[in-house]
């Protein structure tokens, strides 16, 4: 089998796409996580993120985050044009350190939750959501 | 105001026992323009969102939330609050255009 110039180029570009795209997304996520934690250590903890496995409409995906004792919890949707979704700060009268909201998701991705603990450490959790119709316009 | 009627809605139980943890649900109608959408003429619709939400009970903070454009239109926020005595929840939503939307709900603790 001979490889034409066109075929070789196509193979090369395809290979590049496969290797570069996932790395780019995860590098972005790492950067966003570091921006919130300030480089602090991420430890194991009781942070729970609840989201549907499949979201038919990316315009409003219900997400619940819960982490006992957390000072604040940030939600990130790394593949969105604006990856930051929201940051919840819990006050003295918070009944439980949990919150539910609806978020936009441009495509299938891991939604990431980051909780800041009172001792300055951070806990991370993620939930994969398959999105059928993206919800970021454009 | 910006051409649409913003109406906050909150749901809180009317009564509770001392230090009970109650469910608070809030909804506000707002387009939450994320600054990426293109209108029919091909122009980008400028960002216009609610960027902050706060809830206090008798002046003490329950939760505060910093909001970015990735939150859905008509933001829905649900959380739990501990009520030590009778009083009033105060809710505020801050708009990018400087508007402040407010609502309140009272609860009787017996």
PDB file of N, CA and C in Angstrom, chain A residues 59-61 74 77 80-96 98-104 135-138, chain B residues 21 27 31-34 36-38 57 60-74 76-82 84:
ATOM      1  N   UNK A  59     -28.135  23.412  28.305  1.00  0.00           N
ATOM      2  CA  UNK A  59     -28.472  24.745  28.805  1.00  0.00           C
ATOM      3  C   UNK A  59     -28.715  24.777  30.305  1.00  0.00           C
ATOM      4  N   UNK A  60     -29.150  23.662  30.864  1.00  0.00           N
ATOM      5  CA  UNK A  60     -29.465  23.643  32.294  1.00  0.00           C
ATOM      6  C   UNK A  60     -29.260  22.235  32.816  1.00  0.00           C
ATOM      7  N   UNK A  61     -28.061  22.001  33.341  1.00  0.00           N
ATOM      8  CA  UNK A  61     -27.734  20.692  33.900  1.00  0.00           C
ATOM      9  C   UNK A  61     -27.720  20.831  35.422  1.00  0.00           C
ATOM     10  N   UNK A  74     -16.107  25.513  44.750  1.00  0.00           N
ATOM     11  CA  UNK A  74     -16.157  26.074  43.402  1.00  0.00           C
ATOM     12  C   UNK A  74     -16.522  24.974  42.413  1.00  0.00           C
ATOM     13  N   UNK A  77     -16.522  23.924  34.842  1.00  0.00           N
ATOM     14  CA  UNK A  77     -16.866  23.160  33.646  1.00  0.00           C
ATOM     15  C   UNK A  77     -15.749  23.422  32.639  1.00  0.00           C
ATOM     16  N   UNK A  80     -16.021  24.574  28.857  1.00  0.00           N
ATOM     17  CA  UNK A  80     -16.866  25.717  28.487  1.00  0.00           C
ATOM     18  C   UNK A  80     -16.003  26.908  28.073  1.00  0.00           C
ATOM     19  N   UNK A  81     -16.566  27.836  27.256  1.00  0.00           N
ATOM     20  CA  UNK A  81     -15.823  29.059  26.946  1.00  0.00           C
ATOM     21  C   UNK A  81     -15.460  29.834  28.218  1.00  0.00           C
ATOM     22  N   UNK A  82     -16.325  29.826  29.219  1.00  0.00           N
ATOM     23  CA  UNK A  82     -16.012  30.367  30.544  1.00  0.00           C
ATOM     24  C   UNK A  82     -16.033  29.191  31.511  1.00  0.00           C
ATOM     25  N   UNK A  83     -14.879  28.636  31.828  1.00  0.00           N
ATOM     26  CA  UNK A  83     -14.878  27.394  32.619  1.00  0.00           C
ATOM     27  C   UNK A  83     -15.381  27.571  34.053  1.00  0.00           C
ATOM     28  N   UNK A  84     -15.233  28.765  34.631  1.00  0.00           N
ATOM     29  CA  UNK A  84     -15.726  28.963  35.986  1.00  0.00           C
ATOM     30  C   UNK A  84     -17.249  29.018  35.950  1.00  0.00           C
ATOM     31  N   UNK A  85     -17.898  28.317  36.864  1.00  0.00           N
ATOM     32  CA  UNK A  85     -19.355  28.335  36.929  1.00  0.00           C
ATOM     33  C   UNK A  85     -19.802  29.178  38.107  1.00  0.00           C
ATOM     34  N   UNK A  86     -19.369  28.808  39.297  1.00  0.00           N
ATOM     35  CA  UNK A  86     -19.738  29.596  40.471  1.00  0.00           C
ATOM     36  C   UNK A  86     -18.882  29.158  41.653  1.00  0.00           C
ATOM     37  N   UNK A  87     -18.855  30.001  42.670  1.00  0.00           N
ATOM     38  CA  UNK A  87     -18.192  29.663  43.924  1.00  0.00           C
ATOM     39  C   UNK A  87     -19.173  29.945  45.054  1.00  0.00           C
ATOM     40  N   UNK A  88     -19.444  28.944  45.862  1.00  0.00           N
ATOM     41  CA  UNK A  88     -20.375  29.090  46.985  1.00  0.00           C
ATOM     42  C   UNK A  88     -19.557  29.231  48.260  1.00  0.00           C
ATOM     43  N   UNK A  89     -19.857  30.288  49.037  1.00  0.00           N
ATOM     44  CA  UNK A  89     -19.212  30.480  50.339  1.00  0.00           C
ATOM     45  C   UNK A  89     -20.257  30.216  51.411  1.00  0.00           C
ATOM     46  N   UNK A  90     -19.928  29.404  52.393  1.00  0.00           N
ATOM     47  CA  UNK A  90     -20.896  29.058  53.430  1.00  0.00           C
ATOM     48  C   UNK A  90     -20.696  29.943  54.653  1.00  0.00           C
ATOM     49  N   UNK A  91     -21.787  30.523  55.150  1.00  0.00           N
ATOM     50  CA  UNK A  91     -21.740  31.370  56.334  1.00  0.00           C
ATOM     51  C   UNK A  91     -22.089  30.579  57.577  1.00  0.00           C
ATOM     52  N   UNK A  92     -22.128  31.265  58.747  1.00  0.00           N
ATOM     53  CA  UNK A  92     -22.383  30.561  60.013  1.00  0.00           C
ATOM     54  C   UNK A  92     -23.759  29.892  60.075  1.00  0.00           C
ATOM     55  N   UNK A  93     -24.725  30.375  59.302  1.00  0.00           N
ATOM     56  CA  UNK A  93     -26.063  29.785  59.381  1.00  0.00           C
ATOM     57  C   UNK A  93     -26.344  28.799  58.244  1.00  0.00           C
ATOM     58  N   UNK A  94     -25.327  28.386  57.523  1.00  0.00           N
ATOM     59  CA  UNK A  94     -25.547  27.364  56.498  1.00  0.00           C
ATOM     60  C   UNK A  94     -25.945  26.067  57.200  1.00  0.00           C
ATOM     61  N   UNK A  95     -27.067  25.494  56.799  1.00  0.00           N
ATOM     62  CA  UNK A  95     -27.579  24.301  57.469  1.00  0.00           C
ATOM     63  C   UNK A  95     -26.772  23.069  57.120  1.00  0.00           C
ATOM     64  N   UNK A  96     -26.369  22.969  55.888  1.00  0.00           N
ATOM     65  CA  UNK A  96     -25.467  21.911  55.461  1.00  0.00           C
ATOM     66  C   UNK A  96     -24.567  22.556  54.429  1.00  0.00           C
ATOM     67  N   UNK A  98     -23.858  22.341  51.444  1.00  0.00           N
ATOM     68  CA  UNK A  98     -24.211  21.809  50.131  1.00  0.00           C
ATOM     69  C   UNK A  98     -25.048  22.846  49.394  1.00  0.00           C
ATOM     70  N   UNK A  99     -25.079  22.724  48.089  1.00  0.00           N
ATOM     71  CA  UNK A  99     -25.883  23.635  47.278  1.00  0.00           C
ATOM     72  C   UNK A  99     -26.203  22.949  45.961  1.00  0.00           C
ATOM     73  N   UNK A 100     -27.354  23.320  45.402  1.00  0.00           N
ATOM     74  CA  UNK A 100     -27.764  22.794  44.101  1.00  0.00           C
ATOM     75  C   UNK A 100     -28.021  23.964  43.175  1.00  0.00           C
ATOM     76  N   UNK A 101     -27.557  23.850  41.932  1.00  0.00           N
ATOM     77  CA  UNK A 101     -27.884  24.869  40.946  1.00  0.00           C
ATOM     78  C   UNK A 101     -27.933  24.218  39.567  1.00  0.00           C
ATOM     79  N   UNK A 102     -28.161  25.027  38.557  1.00  0.00           N
ATOM     80  CA  UNK A 102     -28.192  24.505  37.185  1.00  0.00           C
ATOM     81  C   UNK A 102     -27.112  25.203  36.398  1.00  0.00           C
ATOM     82  N   UNK A 103     -26.349  24.416  35.641  1.00  0.00           N
ATOM     83  CA  UNK A 103     -25.205  24.999  34.940  1.00  0.00           C
ATOM     84  C   UNK A 103     -25.316  24.768  33.435  1.00  0.00           C
ATOM     85  N   UNK A 104     -24.558  25.583  32.683  1.00  0.00           N
ATOM     86  CA  UNK A 104     -24.462  25.409  31.231  1.00  0.00           C
ATOM     87  C   UNK A 104     -23.285  24.496  30.931  1.00  0.00           C
ATOM     88  N   UNK A 135     -24.905  23.897  25.432  1.00  0.00           N
ATOM     89  CA  UNK A 135     -25.707  25.015  25.923  1.00  0.00           C
ATOM     90  C   UNK A 135     -24.955  26.313  26.070  1.00  0.00           C
ATOM     91  N   UNK A 136     -24.006  26.605  25.168  1.00  0.00           N
ATOM     92  CA  UNK A 136     -23.294  27.862  25.344  1.00  0.00           C
ATOM     93  C   UNK A 136     -23.477  28.804  24.168  1.00  0.00           C
ATOM     94  N   UNK A 137     -24.505  28.573  23.345  1.00  0.00           N
ATOM     95  CA  UNK A 137     -24.761  29.482  22.225  1.00  0.00           C
ATOM     96  C   UNK A 137     -23.686  29.387  21.172  1.00  0.00           C
ATOM     97  N   UNK A 138     -23.580  30.398  20.316  1.00  0.00           N
ATOM     98  CA  UNK A 138     -22.526  30.438  19.301  1.00  0.00           C
ATOM     99  C   UNK A 138     -22.822  29.594  18.098  1.00  0.00           C
TER     100      UNK A 138
ATOM    101  N   UNK B  21     -32.806  22.597  60.411  1.00  0.00           N
ATOM    102  CA  UNK B  21     -32.198  22.886  59.115  1.00  0.00           C
ATOM    103  C   UNK B  21     -33.310  22.849  58.064  1.00  0.00           C
ATOM    104  N   UNK B  27     -35.322  31.203  42.841  1.00  0.00           N
ATOM    105  CA  UNK B  27     -35.340  31.234  41.376  1.00  0.00           C
ATOM    106  C   UNK B  27     -35.520  32.680  40.970  1.00  0.00           C
ATOM    107  N   UNK B  31     -31.870  36.497  31.716  1.00  0.00           N
ATOM    108  CA  UNK B  31     -31.343  35.779  30.541  1.00  0.00           C
ATOM    109  C   UNK B  31     -29.924  35.258  30.728  1.00  0.00           C
ATOM    110  N   UNK B  32     -29.131  35.826  31.647  1.00  0.00           N
ATOM    111  CA  UNK B  32     -27.749  35.392  31.870  1.00  0.00           C
ATOM    112  C   UNK B  32     -26.994  35.312  30.539  1.00  0.00           C
ATOM    113  N   UNK B  33     -26.975  36.425  29.811  1.00  0.00           N
ATOM    114  CA  UNK B  33     -26.233  36.465  28.537  1.00  0.00           C
ATOM    115  C   UNK B  33     -24.758  36.239  28.827  1.00  0.00           C
ATOM    116  N   UNK B  34     -24.175  35.193  28.219  1.00  0.00           N
ATOM    117  CA  UNK B  34     -22.805  34.830  28.601  1.00  0.00           C
ATOM    118  C   UNK B  34     -21.735  35.560  27.774  1.00  0.00           C
ATOM    119  N   UNK B  36     -21.141  35.186  24.576  1.00  0.00           N
ATOM    120  CA  UNK B  36     -20.659  34.394  23.442  1.00  0.00           C
ATOM    121  C   UNK B  36     -21.720  34.242  22.367  1.00  0.00           C
ATOM    122  N   UNK B  37     -22.972  34.534  22.722  1.00  0.00           N
ATOM    123  CA  UNK B  37     -24.071  34.279  21.803  1.00  0.00           C
ATOM    124  C   UNK B  37     -24.083  35.335  20.693  1.00  0.00           C
ATOM    125  N   UNK B  38     -24.498  34.894  19.498  1.00  0.00           N
ATOM    126  CA  UNK B  38     -24.563  35.798  18.350  1.00  0.00           C
ATOM    127  C   UNK B  38     -26.032  35.997  17.995  1.00  0.00           C
ATOM    128  N   UNK B  57     -29.834  35.545  57.253  1.00  0.00           N
ATOM    129  CA  UNK B  57     -30.965  35.332  58.150  1.00  0.00           C
ATOM    130  C   UNK B  57     -30.750  36.205  59.374  1.00  0.00           C
ATOM    131  N   UNK B  60     -27.289  37.541  59.609  1.00  0.00           N
ATOM    132  CA  UNK B  60     -26.147  36.628  59.590  1.00  0.00           C
ATOM    133  C   UNK B  60     -26.111  35.851  58.284  1.00  0.00           C
ATOM    134  N   UNK B  61     -24.909  35.642  57.761  1.00  0.00           N
ATOM    135  CA  UNK B  61     -24.773  35.032  56.451  1.00  0.00           C
ATOM    136  C   UNK B  61     -25.172  33.559  56.457  1.00  0.00           C
ATOM    137  N   UNK B  62     -25.966  33.177  55.473  1.00  0.00           N
ATOM    138  CA  UNK B  62     -26.238  31.755  55.241  1.00  0.00           C
ATOM    139  C   UNK B  62     -25.305  31.283  54.128  1.00  0.00           C
ATOM    140  N   UNK B  63     -25.490  31.796  52.917  1.00  0.00           N
ATOM    141  CA  UNK B  63     -24.497  31.531  51.869  1.00  0.00           C
ATOM    142  C   UNK B  63     -24.312  32.781  51.015  1.00  0.00           C
ATOM    143  N   UNK B  64     -23.140  32.824  50.380  1.00  0.00           N
ATOM    144  CA  UNK B  64     -22.850  33.836  49.370  1.00  0.00           C
ATOM    145  C   UNK B  64     -22.334  33.075  48.168  1.00  0.00           C
ATOM    146  N   UNK B  65     -22.662  33.576  47.000  1.00  0.00           N
ATOM    147  CA  UNK B  65     -22.289  32.831  45.805  1.00  0.00           C
ATOM    148  C   UNK B  65     -21.769  33.812  44.760  1.00  0.00           C
ATOM    149  N   UNK B  66     -20.561  33.565  44.253  1.00  0.00           N
ATOM    150  CA  UNK B  66     -20.026  34.330  43.124  1.00  0.00           C
ATOM    151  C   UNK B  66     -20.384  33.562  41.862  1.00  0.00           C
ATOM    152  N   UNK B  67     -21.007  34.250  40.928  1.00  0.00           N
ATOM    153  CA  UNK B  67     -21.567  33.573  39.761  1.00  0.00           C
ATOM    154  C   UNK B  67     -20.850  34.029  38.496  1.00  0.00           C
ATOM    155  N   UNK B  68     -20.577  33.074  37.624  1.00  0.00           N
ATOM    156  CA  UNK B  68     -19.902  33.339  36.348  1.00  0.00           C
ATOM    157  C   UNK B  68     -20.880  33.040  35.203  1.00  0.00           C
ATOM    158  N   UNK B  69     -20.494  33.360  33.956  1.00  0.00           N
ATOM    159  CA  UNK B  69     -21.445  33.189  32.853  1.00  0.00           C
ATOM    160  C   UNK B  69     -21.863  31.742  32.586  1.00  0.00           C
ATOM    161  N   UNK B  70     -21.189  30.752  33.136  1.00  0.00           N
ATOM    162  CA  UNK B  70     -21.560  29.367  32.862  1.00  0.00           C
ATOM    163  C   UNK B  70     -22.750  28.887  33.683  1.00  0.00           C
ATOM    164  N   UNK B  71     -23.323  29.737  34.510  1.00  0.00           N
ATOM    165  CA  UNK B  71     -24.549  29.349  35.202  1.00  0.00           C
ATOM    166  C   UNK B  71     -25.713  29.526  34.233  1.00  0.00           C
ATOM    167  N   UNK B  72     -26.725  28.668  34.352  1.00  0.00           N
ATOM    168  CA  UNK B  72     -27.841  28.683  33.417  1.00  0.00           C
ATOM    169  C   UNK B  72     -28.650  29.974  33.507  1.00  0.00           C
ATOM    170  N   UNK B  73     -29.401  30.233  32.446  1.00  0.00           N
ATOM    171  CA  UNK B  73     -30.380  31.315  32.481  1.00  0.00           C
ATOM    172  C   UNK B  73     -31.400  31.012  33.574  1.00  0.00           C
ATOM    173  N   UNK B  74     -32.041  32.037  34.097  1.00  0.00           N
ATOM    174  CA  UNK B  74     -33.002  31.918  35.188  1.00  0.00           C
ATOM    175  C   UNK B  74     -32.401  31.145  36.359  1.00  0.00           C
ATOM    176  N   UNK B  76     -31.305  29.120  39.318  1.00  0.00           N
ATOM    177  CA  UNK B  76     -31.982  28.385  40.379  1.00  0.00           C
ATOM    178  C   UNK B  76     -30.922  27.996  41.393  1.00  0.00           C
ATOM    179  N   UNK B  77     -31.147  28.329  42.648  1.00  0.00           N
ATOM    180  CA  UNK B  77     -30.176  28.004  43.691  1.00  0.00           C
ATOM    181  C   UNK B  77     -30.931  27.411  44.873  1.00  0.00           C
ATOM    182  N   UNK B  78     -30.474  26.253  45.314  1.00  0.00           N
ATOM    183  CA  UNK B  78     -31.115  25.563  46.433  1.00  0.00           C
ATOM    184  C   UNK B  78     -30.046  25.239  47.469  1.00  0.00           C
ATOM    185  N   UNK B  79     -30.364  25.472  48.749  1.00  0.00           N
ATOM    186  CA  UNK B  79     -29.390  25.202  49.814  1.00  0.00           C
ATOM    187  C   UNK B  79     -30.150  25.043  51.120  1.00  0.00           C
ATOM    188  N   UNK B  80     -29.428  24.779  52.193  1.00  0.00           N
ATOM    189  CA  UNK B  80     -30.063  24.582  53.490  1.00  0.00           C
ATOM    190  C   UNK B  80     -29.573  25.634  54.471  1.00  0.00           C
ATOM    191  N   UNK B  81     -30.491  26.046  55.370  1.00  0.00           N
ATOM    192  CA  UNK B  81     -30.152  27.056  56.371  1.00  0.00           C
ATOM    193  C   UNK B  81     -30.573  26.552  57.743  1.00  0.00           C
ATOM    194  N   UNK B  82     -29.802  26.948  58.749  1.00  0.00           N
ATOM    195  CA  UNK B  82     -30.144  26.612  60.138  1.00  0.00           C
ATOM    196  C   UNK B  82     -30.817  27.832  60.752  1.00  0.00           C
ATOM    197  N   UNK B  84     -31.963  29.559  64.140  1.00  0.00           N
ATOM    198  CA  UNK B  84     -31.916  29.527  65.605  1.00  0.00           C
ATOM    199  C   UNK B  84     -33.124  30.179  66.256  1.00  0.00           C
TER     200      UNK B  84
END
